[in-house]
């Protein structure tokens, strides 16, 4: 008996009012989604639930309403415009709670995911992903898109053939991330942060030019550990130079822990059959108490705006939704619980060629708070580090003004005094 499906058999598995759960990034099964669109008229009120979709599609753009629609948990280039135009729903969340959220809202859950080919023991690997999808193994029907280009990885992302409803094959190269150009400002911000990072620290590093610049400056460190939601190419560099070996970690000693990976083919080759890397569900990786098991945890993330209280708006741009919360707040809380934890939220001090300050008395109208002032530890711009933990509101305001662009400091100080924030 084979579980290989033809298109008609696949469509026949999908119930009326089904909630289809798709992993983020390269866990996205392109051929299965192609088939959903090709046979959409046979579907009734089917909803696709996903963070960070890779490809723009007709159902995302509202062309299959009543049959097939998209619910987003983190906007991407494939969904952002559709959300702005009213075709996509966006559900607020923190990454760590995605599984519980989907358990609550998905009445007829079915998971569709990309996977590596089956091994001799009958197991597929979800490859670059565990995220929220792996947590449904044994709890919901799975249909896999088996791809020989997907790396076989280890951790809690293994699924046996007995646990799936079926599979199709689609051998296509994985999508590769484009490394952003590191600017002089990025370099300066990274220099401030790396001065604080010591041998033996465990790192969570986000995506973007500043985190990439940080990793390039850590090649002389020793015994660094990795506990991060997302693995990128910079971590491969740190392993190859010997900076990362995980031997000072207090949990998962010697292991690189993540919940998904996105980068170049070099990263995917590094992951393939690499027992030093383990992909665990996001409810574990991003759990504040799990993060805090590491006494020397360091978290580095980005934001778009900070007000003089220290509130970070990281998912809106000029008051318009651009992404979502992701795991920033998870790690901000985790490093606060870590014995010697340190958290850094980074940004350029200005936008639009130095015309707009990103440090403001109040956040832009329409902006939302991603990370509470209570959990923000350090804010970093190209002008330095504002160390906020344990500081009064007036001390916070003064520290943040000191790392604003010089042309805005006098104005910010005057606003803070008029507002009564600084006496």
mmCIF file of C-alpha atoms in Angstrom:
data_model
loop_
_atom_site.group_PDB
_atom_site.id
_atom_site.type_symbol
_atom_site.label_atom_id
_atom_site.label_comp_id
_atom_site.label_asym_id
_atom_site.label_seq_id
_atom_site.Cartn_x
_atom_site.Cartn_y
_atom_site.Cartn_z
ATOM 1 C CA UNK A 1 0.000 0.000 0.000
ATOM 2 C CA UNK A 2 1.390 3.398 -1.019
ATOM 3 C CA UNK A 3 0.485 6.780 0.341
ATOM 4 C CA UNK A 4 1.521 8.593 -2.835
ATOM 5 C CA UNK A 5 -1.434 10.751 -3.921
ATOM 6 C CA UNK A 6 -2.625 11.893 -7.312
ATOM 7 C CA UNK A 7 -4.310 15.322 -7.524
ATOM 8 C CA UNK A 8 -7.854 13.962 -7.290
ATOM 9 C CA UNK A 9 -7.029 11.867 -4.236
ATOM 10 C CA UNK A 10 -5.385 14.865 -2.607
ATOM 11 C CA UNK A 11 -8.359 17.169 -3.163
ATOM 12 C CA UNK A 12 -10.658 14.429 -1.901
ATOM 13 C CA UNK A 13 -8.941 14.594 1.499
ATOM 14 C CA UNK A 14 -9.979 18.192 2.102
ATOM 15 C CA UNK A 15 -13.184 18.608 4.042
ATOM 16 C CA UNK A 16 -15.685 21.431 3.866
ATOM 17 C CA UNK A 17 -14.649 24.274 6.214
ATOM 18 C CA UNK A 18 -11.161 22.793 6.620
ATOM 19 C CA UNK A 19 -8.424 24.822 8.316
ATOM 20 C CA UNK A 20 -5.179 24.137 6.468
ATOM 21 C CA UNK A 21 -2.039 24.878 8.462
ATOM 22 C CA UNK A 22 1.088 25.712 6.463
ATOM 23 C CA UNK A 23 4.587 26.091 7.955
ATOM 24 C CA UNK A 24 6.377 29.362 7.383
ATOM 25 C CA UNK A 25 9.130 30.028 4.853
ATOM 26 C CA UNK A 26 10.531 26.957 3.034
ATOM 27 C CA UNK A 27 8.112 24.697 4.853
ATOM 28 C CA UNK A 28 5.563 26.006 2.326
ATOM 29 C CA UNK A 29 4.492 23.173 -0.056
ATOM 30 C CA UNK A 30 4.298 24.908 -3.430
ATOM 31 C CA UNK A 31 2.846 22.051 -5.475
ATOM 32 C CA UNK A 32 0.121 21.313 -2.922
ATOM 33 C CA UNK A 33 -0.900 24.983 -2.942
ATOM 34 C CA UNK A 34 -0.860 24.937 -6.748
ATOM 35 C CA UNK A 35 -3.329 22.044 -6.629
ATOM 36 C CA UNK A 36 -5.578 23.816 -4.140
ATOM 37 C CA UNK A 37 -5.796 26.739 -6.543
ATOM 38 C CA UNK A 38 -6.283 24.527 -9.606
ATOM 39 C CA UNK A 39 -9.219 22.724 -7.961
ATOM 40 C CA UNK A 40 -10.490 25.606 -5.852
ATOM 41 C CA UNK A 41 -14.067 25.309 -7.159
ATOM 42 C CA UNK A 42 -14.297 21.900 -5.438
ATOM 43 C CA UNK A 43 -13.435 23.502 -2.076
ATOM 44 C CA UNK A 44 -15.903 25.129 0.291
ATOM 45 C CA UNK A 45 -14.843 27.753 2.816
ATOM 46 C CA UNK A 46 -11.313 26.382 3.206
ATOM 47 C CA UNK A 47 -8.930 28.645 5.120
ATOM 48 C CA UNK A 48 -5.139 28.581 4.857
ATOM 49 C CA UNK A 49 -3.373 29.596 8.101
ATOM 50 C CA UNK A 50 0.262 30.647 7.736
ATOM 51 C CA UNK A 51 3.048 32.909 8.944
ATOM 52 C CA UNK A 52 5.447 34.422 6.414
ATOM 53 C CA UNK A 53 4.127 33.133 3.081
ATOM 54 C CA UNK A 54 6.745 32.942 0.334
ATOM 55 C CA UNK A 55 4.706 33.248 -2.872
ATOM 56 C CA UNK A 56 1.945 35.639 -3.860
ATOM 57 C CA UNK A 57 -1.121 33.700 -4.985
ATOM 58 C CA UNK A 58 -4.616 34.268 -6.354
ATOM 59 C CA UNK A 59 -6.316 33.033 -3.186
ATOM 60 C CA UNK A 60 -4.172 35.413 -1.123
ATOM 61 C CA UNK A 61 -5.369 38.234 -3.366
ATOM 62 C CA UNK A 62 -9.005 37.392 -2.726
ATOM 63 C CA UNK A 63 -9.807 35.819 -6.100
ATOM 64 C CA UNK A 64 -11.210 32.573 -4.662
ATOM 65 C CA UNK A 65 -13.444 33.839 -1.870
ATOM 66 C CA UNK A 66 -15.991 31.368 -0.579
ATOM 67 C CA UNK A 67 -13.696 28.557 -1.694
ATOM 68 C CA UNK A 68 -10.170 29.337 -0.527
ATOM 69 C CA UNK A 69 -8.875 32.222 1.600
ATOM 70 C CA UNK A 70 -5.756 33.181 3.545
ATOM 71 C CA UNK A 71 -5.306 34.041 7.204
ATOM 72 C CA UNK A 72 -1.932 35.537 8.058
ATOM 73 C CA UNK A 73 -0.036 35.584 11.329
ATOM 74 C CA UNK A 74 2.950 37.547 9.967
ATOM 75 C CA UNK A 75 2.835 39.635 6.809
ATOM 76 C CA UNK A 76 5.424 39.118 4.079
ATOM 77 C CA UNK A 77 6.027 40.408 0.570
ATOM 78 C CA UNK A 78 3.482 37.828 -0.609
ATOM 79 C CA UNK A 79 0.672 39.007 1.687
ATOM 80 C CA UNK A 80 1.325 42.641 2.665
ATOM 81 C CA UNK A 81 -0.420 44.323 -0.258
ATOM 82 C CA UNK A 82 -3.312 41.852 -0.081
ATOM 83 C CA UNK A 83 -3.768 42.715 3.593
ATOM 84 C CA UNK A 84 -3.735 46.448 2.826
ATOM 85 C CA UNK A 85 -6.393 45.852 0.162
ATOM 86 C CA UNK A 86 -8.602 43.865 2.539
ATOM 87 C CA UNK A 87 -8.172 40.364 1.082
ATOM 88 C CA UNK A 88 -6.224 38.838 3.993
ATOM 89 C CA UNK A 89 -7.037 38.684 7.696
ATOM 90 C CA UNK A 90 -4.145 39.262 10.123
ATOM 91 C CA UNK A 91 -4.376 37.658 13.568
ATOM 92 C CA UNK A 92 -2.237 39.189 16.355
ATOM 93 C CA UNK A 93 0.042 36.714 18.089
ATOM 94 C CA UNK A 94 3.409 36.085 19.629
ATOM 95 C CA UNK A 95 5.339 33.313 17.902
ATOM 96 C CA UNK A 96 5.655 31.139 21.016
ATOM 97 C CA UNK A 97 1.868 30.811 21.306
ATOM 98 C CA UNK A 98 1.110 29.952 17.670
ATOM 99 C CA UNK A 99 0.365 26.281 18.311
ATOM 100 C CA UNK A 100 -2.049 27.030 21.144
ATOM 101 C CA UNK A 101 -3.690 29.752 19.065
ATOM 102 C CA UNK A 102 -4.187 27.418 16.111
ATOM 103 C CA UNK A 103 -5.476 24.666 18.388
ATOM 104 C CA UNK A 104 -8.114 27.077 19.607
ATOM 105 C CA UNK A 105 -9.169 28.601 16.279
ATOM 106 C CA UNK A 106 -8.708 25.769 13.742
ATOM 107 C CA UNK A 107 -11.830 23.601 13.992
ATOM 108 C CA UNK A 108 -10.818 21.120 11.297
ATOM 109 C CA UNK A 109 -7.005 21.313 11.236
ATOM 110 C CA UNK A 110 -5.009 19.693 8.465
ATOM 111 C CA UNK A 111 -1.278 20.303 7.981
ATOM 112 C CA UNK A 112 0.395 20.554 4.581
ATOM 113 C CA UNK A 113 4.168 20.799 4.677
ATOM 114 C CA UNK A 114 7.322 20.343 2.634
ATOM 115 C CA UNK A 115 9.550 17.482 3.780
ATOM 116 C CA UNK A 116 12.724 15.585 2.978
ATOM 117 C CA UNK A 117 12.425 12.099 1.432
ATOM 118 C CA UNK A 118 11.588 9.205 3.724
ATOM 119 C CA UNK A 119 14.531 7.402 5.360
ATOM 120 C CA UNK A 120 15.019 3.644 5.753
ATOM 121 C CA UNK A 121 13.020 3.724 9.002
ATOM 122 C CA UNK A 122 9.947 5.294 7.406
ATOM 123 C CA UNK A 123 10.532 8.833 8.728
ATOM 124 C CA UNK A 124 10.297 12.102 6.845
ATOM 125 C CA UNK A 125 11.904 15.271 8.199
ATOM 126 C CA UNK A 126 10.268 18.697 8.014
ATOM 127 C CA UNK A 127 13.717 19.931 7.068
ATOM 128 C CA UNK A 128 14.233 23.637 7.617
ATOM 129 C CA UNK A 129 11.227 23.796 9.927
ATOM 130 C CA UNK A 130 9.631 22.685 13.145
ATOM 131 C CA UNK A 131 7.810 25.939 14.041
ATOM 132 C CA UNK A 132 4.123 25.439 14.947
ATOM 133 C CA UNK A 133 3.475 22.730 12.337
ATOM 134 C CA UNK A 134 5.573 20.017 14.011
ATOM 135 C CA UNK A 135 3.430 20.284 17.124
ATOM 136 C CA UNK A 136 0.465 18.856 15.206
ATOM 137 C CA UNK A 137 2.271 15.563 14.485
ATOM 138 C CA UNK A 138 0.002 12.822 15.784
ATOM 139 C CA UNK A 139 -2.850 15.281 16.334
ATOM 140 C CA UNK A 140 -3.962 16.307 12.822
ATOM 141 C CA UNK A 141 -3.829 14.784 9.318
ATOM 142 C CA UNK A 142 -0.614 15.619 7.425
ATOM 143 C CA UNK A 143 -0.094 15.777 3.675
ATOM 144 C CA UNK A 144 3.565 16.134 2.730
ATOM 145 C CA UNK A 145 5.265 17.533 -0.334
ATOM 146 C CA UNK A 146 8.423 15.464 -0.552
ATOM 147 C CA UNK A 147 11.373 17.345 -2.031
ATOM 148 C CA UNK A 148 14.848 15.859 -2.485
ATOM 149 C CA UNK A 149 16.312 19.366 -2.083
ATOM 150 C CA UNK A 150 14.955 19.676 1.458
ATOM 151 C CA UNK A 151 17.733 18.938 3.981
ATOM 152 C CA UNK A 152 17.198 16.078 6.404
ATOM 153 C CA UNK A 153 17.413 17.582 9.857
ATOM 154 C CA UNK A 154 17.044 16.391 13.434
ATOM 155 C CA UNK A 155 14.925 17.271 16.446
ATOM 156 C CA UNK A 156 11.180 17.187 17.044
ATOM 157 C CA UNK A 157 10.353 17.581 13.346
ATOM 158 C CA UNK A 158 10.286 13.904 12.339
ATOM 159 C CA UNK A 159 7.078 12.321 11.078
ATOM 160 C CA UNK A 160 6.536 8.640 10.264
ATOM 161 C CA UNK A 161 4.712 7.447 7.167
ATOM 162 C CA UNK A 162 2.064 5.921 9.432
ATOM 163 C CA UNK A 163 1.270 9.445 10.712
ATOM 164 C CA UNK A 164 0.516 11.023 7.332
ATOM 165 C CA UNK A 165 -2.569 10.944 5.122
ATOM 166 C CA UNK A 166 -0.398 10.934 2.023
ATOM 167 C CA UNK A 167 2.276 12.701 0.010
ATOM 168 C CA UNK A 168 3.167 14.031 -3.408
ATOM 169 C CA UNK A 169 6.656 14.611 -4.803
ATOM 170 C CA UNK A 170 7.975 17.920 -6.080
ATOM 171 C CA UNK A 171 11.719 18.319 -6.445
ATOM 172 C CA UNK A 172 12.458 22.042 -6.586
ATOM 173 C CA UNK A 173 15.332 24.095 -5.116
ATOM 174 C CA UNK A 174 14.540 25.883 -1.865
ATOM 175 C CA UNK A 175 13.984 29.614 -1.840
ATOM 176 C CA UNK A 176 17.139 31.443 -0.816
ATOM 177 C CA UNK A 177 17.272 34.624 1.247
ATOM 178 C CA UNK A 178 19.122 37.654 -0.074
ATOM 179 C CA UNK A 179 21.619 39.064 2.426
ATOM 180 C CA UNK A 180 21.025 42.794 2.928
ATOM 181 C CA UNK A 181 23.872 45.221 2.321
ATOM 182 C CA UNK A 182 25.610 46.219 5.563
ATOM 183 C CA UNK A 183 25.853 49.997 5.772
ATOM 184 C CA UNK A 184 28.170 52.195 7.835
ATOM 185 C CA UNK A 185 25.346 52.742 10.336
ATOM 186 C CA UNK A 186 24.768 48.986 10.633
ATOM 187 C CA UNK A 187 28.461 48.496 11.237
ATOM 188 C CA UNK A 188 28.549 51.096 13.996
ATOM 189 C CA UNK A 189 25.509 49.618 15.760
ATOM 190 C CA UNK A 190 27.059 46.149 15.567
ATOM 191 C CA UNK A 191 30.287 47.452 17.111
ATOM 192 C CA UNK A 192 28.409 48.712 20.178
ATOM 193 C CA UNK A 193 26.648 45.386 20.650
ATOM 194 C CA UNK A 194 29.628 43.098 20.097
ATOM 195 C CA UNK A 195 31.609 44.897 22.809
ATOM 196 C CA UNK A 196 29.022 43.503 25.265
ATOM 197 C CA UNK A 197 29.152 39.894 23.995
ATOM 198 C CA UNK A 198 31.484 37.635 25.952
ATOM 199 C CA UNK A 199 32.960 34.177 25.398
ATOM 200 C CA UNK A 200 30.400 31.543 26.384
ATOM 201 C CA UNK A 201 27.289 33.669 25.752
ATOM 202 C CA UNK A 202 24.278 32.035 24.077
ATOM 203 C CA UNK A 203 22.813 34.029 21.206
ATOM 204 C CA UNK A 204 19.442 34.674 19.657
ATOM 205 C CA UNK A 205 20.003 36.739 16.543
ATOM 206 C CA UNK A 206 17.258 38.059 14.297
ATOM 207 C CA UNK A 207 17.255 38.753 10.584
ATOM 208 C CA UNK A 208 18.670 41.802 8.826
ATOM 209 C CA UNK A 209 21.812 43.798 8.150
ATOM 210 C CA UNK A 210 22.576 44.647 11.786
ATOM 211 C CA UNK A 211 22.410 41.031 13.054
ATOM 212 C CA UNK A 212 24.542 39.987 10.064
ATOM 213 C CA UNK A 213 27.101 42.653 10.947
ATOM 214 C CA UNK A 214 27.138 41.454 14.559
ATOM 215 C CA UNK A 215 27.872 37.878 13.529
ATOM 216 C CA UNK A 216 30.747 38.974 11.294
ATOM 217 C CA UNK A 217 32.367 40.587 14.347
ATOM 218 C CA UNK A 218 32.137 37.545 16.619
ATOM 219 C CA UNK A 219 34.546 35.208 14.862
ATOM 220 C CA UNK A 220 37.200 35.695 17.555
ATOM 221 C CA UNK A 221 34.857 34.642 20.403
ATOM 222 C CA UNK A 222 34.970 31.214 21.998
ATOM 223 C CA UNK A 223 32.345 28.707 23.150
ATOM 224 C CA UNK A 224 29.348 30.730 21.936
ATOM 225 C CA UNK A 225 26.022 28.923 21.964
ATOM 226 C CA UNK A 226 22.972 29.319 19.738
ATOM 227 C CA UNK A 227 19.357 29.261 20.911
ATOM 228 C CA UNK A 228 17.379 31.182 18.305
ATOM 229 C CA UNK A 229 14.073 31.025 16.499
ATOM 230 C CA UNK A 230 15.716 31.460 13.086
ATOM 231 C CA UNK A 231 19.008 30.118 11.730
ATOM 232 C CA UNK A 232 20.832 32.181 9.095
ATOM 233 C CA UNK A 233 24.089 31.964 7.143
ATOM 234 C CA UNK A 234 26.033 33.975 9.713
ATOM 235 C CA UNK A 235 25.745 31.129 12.188
ATOM 236 C CA UNK A 236 27.460 28.794 9.701
ATOM 237 C CA UNK A 237 30.407 31.210 9.601
ATOM 238 C CA UNK A 238 30.635 31.193 13.407
ATOM 239 C CA UNK A 239 30.611 27.389 13.515
ATOM 240 C CA UNK A 240 33.282 27.100 10.837
ATOM 241 C CA UNK A 241 35.585 29.578 12.585
ATOM 242 C CA UNK A 242 35.159 27.715 15.862
ATOM 243 C CA UNK A 243 33.401 30.586 17.659
ATOM 244 C CA UNK A 244 30.245 28.495 18.169
ATOM 245 C CA UNK A 245 30.513 25.106 19.824
ATOM 246 C CA UNK A 246 27.797 25.338 22.499
ATOM 247 C CA UNK A 247 30.010 23.822 25.179
ATOM 248 C CA UNK A 248 29.116 26.454 27.782
ATOM 249 C CA UNK A 249 25.373 26.042 27.339
ATOM 250 C CA UNK A 250 23.396 24.843 30.331
ATOM 251 C CA UNK A 251 20.642 23.232 28.231
ATOM 252 C CA UNK A 252 21.077 21.298 24.969
ATOM 253 C CA UNK A 253 24.841 21.443 25.508
ATOM 254 C CA UNK A 254 26.766 21.383 22.247
ATOM 255 C CA UNK A 255 23.601 21.746 20.181
ATOM 256 C CA UNK A 256 22.407 24.589 17.963
ATOM 257 C CA UNK A 257 18.712 25.048 18.753
ATOM 258 C CA UNK A 258 16.233 26.705 16.379
ATOM 259 C CA UNK A 259 12.668 26.414 15.156
ATOM 260 C CA UNK A 260 13.252 27.289 11.476
ATOM 261 C CA UNK A 261 16.021 28.284 9.051
ATOM 262 C CA UNK A 262 16.161 30.622 6.073
ATOM 263 C CA UNK A 263 19.219 31.626 4.081
ATOM 264 C CA UNK A 264 21.358 30.496 1.178
ATOM 265 C CA UNK A 265 21.991 27.039 -0.248
ATOM 266 C CA UNK A 266 25.161 27.058 1.841
ATOM 267 C CA UNK A 267 23.011 27.114 4.983
ATOM 268 C CA UNK A 268 20.771 24.319 3.697
ATOM 269 C CA UNK A 269 23.825 22.178 2.872
ATOM 270 C CA UNK A 270 25.176 22.822 6.385
ATOM 271 C CA UNK A 271 21.901 21.602 7.916
ATOM 272 C CA UNK A 272 21.659 18.385 5.925
ATOM 273 C CA UNK A 273 22.287 15.360 8.170
ATOM 274 C CA UNK A 274 23.975 17.625 10.745
ATOM 275 C CA UNK A 275 23.344 16.186 14.221
ATOM 276 C CA UNK A 276 24.672 19.337 15.946
ATOM 277 C CA UNK A 277 21.527 21.229 14.880
ATOM 278 C CA UNK A 278 18.121 20.445 16.376
ATOM 279 C CA UNK A 279 14.816 21.937 15.262
ATOM 280 C CA UNK A 280 12.311 22.116 18.115
ATOM 281 C CA UNK A 281 8.727 23.416 18.219
ATOM 282 C CA UNK A 282 8.411 27.154 18.657
ATOM 283 C CA UNK A 283 6.501 26.659 21.896
ATOM 284 C CA UNK A 284 9.768 25.278 23.306
ATOM 285 C CA UNK A 285 12.367 27.433 21.543
ATOM 286 C CA UNK A 286 10.567 30.713 22.265
ATOM 287 C CA UNK A 287 9.346 29.846 25.754
ATOM 288 C CA UNK A 288 10.684 32.480 28.157
ATOM 289 C CA UNK A 289 11.523 29.916 30.841
ATOM 290 C CA UNK A 290 13.315 27.695 28.323
ATOM 291 C CA UNK A 291 15.311 30.701 27.106
ATOM 292 C CA UNK A 292 16.138 31.637 30.693
ATOM 293 C CA UNK A 293 17.782 28.253 31.306
ATOM 294 C CA UNK A 294 20.824 29.886 29.741
ATOM 295 C CA UNK A 295 22.397 32.184 32.346
ATOM 296 C CA UNK A 296 24.234 34.216 29.698
ATOM 297 C CA UNK A 297 21.515 34.667 27.075
ATOM 298 C CA UNK A 298 21.864 37.498 24.546
ATOM 299 C CA UNK A 299 18.980 38.555 22.284
ATOM 300 C CA UNK A 300 19.415 40.888 19.283
ATOM 301 C CA UNK A 301 16.404 42.154 17.321
ATOM 302 C CA UNK A 302 15.287 45.147 15.279
ATOM 303 C CA UNK A 303 12.567 47.755 15.582
ATOM 304 C CA UNK A 304 11.247 50.670 13.537
ATOM 305 C CA UNK A 305 10.360 53.193 16.272
ATOM 306 C CA UNK A 306 10.925 53.736 19.990
ATOM 307 C CA UNK A 307 9.160 56.287 22.188
ATOM 308 C CA UNK A 308 10.752 58.020 25.167
ATOM 309 C CA UNK A 309 9.243 55.445 27.538
ATOM 310 C CA UNK A 310 11.127 52.688 25.701
ATOM 311 C CA UNK A 311 8.140 51.124 23.946
ATOM 312 C CA UNK A 312 9.134 49.477 20.660
ATOM 313 C CA UNK A 313 6.905 49.464 17.581
ATOM 314 C CA UNK A 314 8.482 46.750 15.442
ATOM 315 C CA UNK A 315 5.658 45.623 13.159
ATOM 316 C CA UNK A 316 4.300 48.872 11.769
ATOM 317 C CA UNK A 317 5.979 51.488 9.575
ATOM 318 C CA UNK A 318 4.699 55.051 9.982
ATOM 319 C CA UNK A 319 1.555 53.634 11.590
ATOM 320 C CA UNK A 320 0.823 51.112 8.839
ATOM 321 C CA UNK A 321 0.998 47.354 9.386
ATOM 322 C CA UNK A 322 4.050 45.824 7.747
ATOM 323 C CA UNK A 323 4.759 42.474 9.449
ATOM 324 C CA UNK A 324 3.690 41.241 12.923
ATOM 325 C CA UNK A 325 5.138 40.570 16.366
ATOM 326 C CA UNK A 326 7.085 37.385 15.644
ATOM 327 C CA UNK A 327 9.270 36.267 18.541
ATOM 328 C CA UNK A 328 10.753 39.597 19.623
ATOM 329 C CA UNK A 329 8.662 39.842 22.779
ATOM 330 C CA UNK A 330 9.303 36.157 23.583
ATOM 331 C CA UNK A 331 13.052 36.711 23.739
ATOM 332 C CA UNK A 332 12.757 40.107 25.437
ATOM 333 C CA UNK A 333 10.966 38.316 28.268
ATOM 334 C CA UNK A 334 13.372 35.364 28.176
ATOM 335 C CA UNK A 335 16.531 37.440 28.580
ATOM 336 C CA UNK A 336 14.911 39.336 31.429
ATOM 337 C CA UNK A 337 14.484 36.011 33.264
ATOM 338 C CA UNK A 338 18.002 34.849 32.370
ATOM 339 C CA UNK A 339 20.452 35.325 35.272
ATOM 340 C CA UNK A 340 22.864 37.521 33.300
ATOM 341 C CA UNK A 341 20.695 38.009 30.216
ATOM 342 C CA UNK A 342 21.091 40.965 27.869
ATOM 343 C CA UNK A 343 18.611 42.142 25.235
ATOM 344 C CA UNK A 344 19.266 44.578 22.400
ATOM 345 C CA UNK A 345 16.707 46.270 20.173
ATOM 346 C CA UNK A 346 18.413 47.963 17.216
ATOM 347 C CA UNK A 347 17.533 50.581 14.625
ATOM 348 C CA UNK A 348 18.967 53.466 12.643
ATOM 349 C CA UNK A 349 18.291 56.709 14.494
ATOM 350 C CA UNK A 350 16.482 58.243 11.510
ATOM 351 C CA UNK A 351 14.420 57.425 8.425
ATOM 352 C CA UNK A 352 14.011 59.104 5.030
ATOM 353 C CA UNK A 353 17.568 60.420 4.695
ATOM 354 C CA UNK A 354 17.713 61.798 8.230
ATOM 355 C CA UNK A 355 14.448 63.702 7.836
ATOM 356 C CA UNK A 356 12.511 61.725 10.486
ATOM 357 C CA UNK A 357 13.668 60.641 13.939
ATOM 358 C CA UNK A 358 12.882 57.041 14.867
ATOM 359 C CA UNK A 359 13.095 58.045 18.520
ATOM 360 C CA UNK A 360 9.955 60.008 19.353
ATOM 361 C CA UNK A 361 8.098 61.450 22.314
ATOM 362 C CA UNK A 362 5.128 59.303 21.248
ATOM 363 C CA UNK A 363 4.925 56.578 18.627
ATOM 364 C CA UNK A 364 3.488 57.553 15.256
ATOM 365 C CA UNK A 365 -0.329 57.490 15.093
ATOM 366 C CA UNK A 366 -1.435 53.984 14.193
ATOM 367 C CA UNK A 367 1.779 52.333 15.373
ATOM 368 C CA UNK A 368 1.406 49.431 17.772
ATOM 369 C CA UNK A 369 3.644 48.355 20.633
ATOM 370 C CA UNK A 370 5.449 45.084 19.907
ATOM 371 C CA UNK A 371 7.708 44.982 22.945
ATOM 372 C CA UNK A 372 6.613 46.548 26.212
ATOM 373 C CA UNK A 373 8.770 49.145 27.950
ATOM 374 C CA UNK A 374 8.893 46.718 30.879
ATOM 375 C CA UNK A 375 10.890 44.162 28.876
ATOM 376 C CA UNK A 376 13.102 46.401 26.744
ATOM 377 C CA UNK A 377 16.651 46.185 28.053
ATOM 378 C CA UNK A 378 18.948 48.102 25.669
ATOM 379 C CA UNK A 379 18.119 50.243 22.634
ATOM 380 C CA UNK A 380 20.949 50.724 20.148
ATOM 381 C CA UNK A 381 21.457 53.231 17.323
ATOM 382 C CA UNK A 382 24.580 54.345 15.490
ATOM 383 C CA UNK A 383 25.045 56.869 18.313
ATOM 384 C CA UNK A 384 25.311 54.389 21.162
ATOM 385 C CA UNK A 385 23.397 52.222 23.621
ATOM 386 C CA UNK A 386 20.554 53.447 25.844
ATOM 387 C CA UNK A 387 20.538 51.090 28.827
ATOM 388 C CA UNK A 388 16.953 51.194 30.105
ATOM 389 C CA UNK A 389 16.542 48.334 32.563
ATOM 390 C CA UNK A 390 16.086 49.628 36.092
ATOM 391 C CA UNK A 391 15.971 53.265 34.991
ATOM 392 C CA UNK A 392 13.238 55.765 35.871
ATOM 393 C CA UNK A 393 11.054 57.221 33.142
ATOM 394 C CA UNK A 394 13.043 60.459 33.108
ATOM 395 C CA UNK A 395 16.351 58.554 33.006
ATOM 396 C CA UNK A 396 15.029 56.436 30.147
ATOM 397 C CA UNK A 397 13.999 59.516 28.196
ATOM 398 C CA UNK A 398 17.388 61.141 28.686
ATOM 399 C CA UNK A 399 19.231 57.962 27.658
ATOM 400 C CA UNK A 400 17.135 57.589 24.502
ATOM 401 C CA UNK A 401 17.559 61.239 23.551
ATOM 402 C CA UNK A 402 21.332 60.788 23.879
ATOM 403 C CA UNK A 403 21.314 58.153 21.087
ATOM 404 C CA UNK A 404 18.945 60.057 18.797
ATOM 405 C CA UNK A 405 20.352 61.846 15.769
ATOM 406 C CA UNK A 406 21.984 65.097 17.015
ATOM 407 C CA UNK A 407 19.672 67.267 14.906
ATOM 408 C CA UNK A 408 16.624 65.995 16.857
ATOM 409 C CA UNK A 409 18.005 65.946 20.398
ATOM 410 C CA UNK A 410 17.150 69.511 21.368
ATOM 411 C CA UNK A 411 13.609 69.159 20.034
ATOM 412 C CA UNK A 412 13.103 65.840 21.840
ATOM 413 C CA UNK A 413 14.413 67.302 25.096
ATOM 414 C CA UNK A 414 12.026 70.249 24.820
ATOM 415 C CA UNK A 415 9.061 67.964 24.083
ATOM 416 C CA UNK A 416 9.952 65.708 27.003
ATOM 417 C CA UNK A 417 10.111 68.698 29.365
ATOM 418 C CA UNK A 418 6.818 70.167 28.119
ATOM 419 C CA UNK A 419 5.206 66.757 28.558
ATOM 420 C CA UNK A 420 6.556 66.498 32.100
ATOM 421 C CA UNK A 421 8.640 63.431 31.337
ATOM 422 C CA UNK A 422 11.877 65.258 32.165
ATOM 423 C CA UNK A 423 11.788 67.881 34.932
#
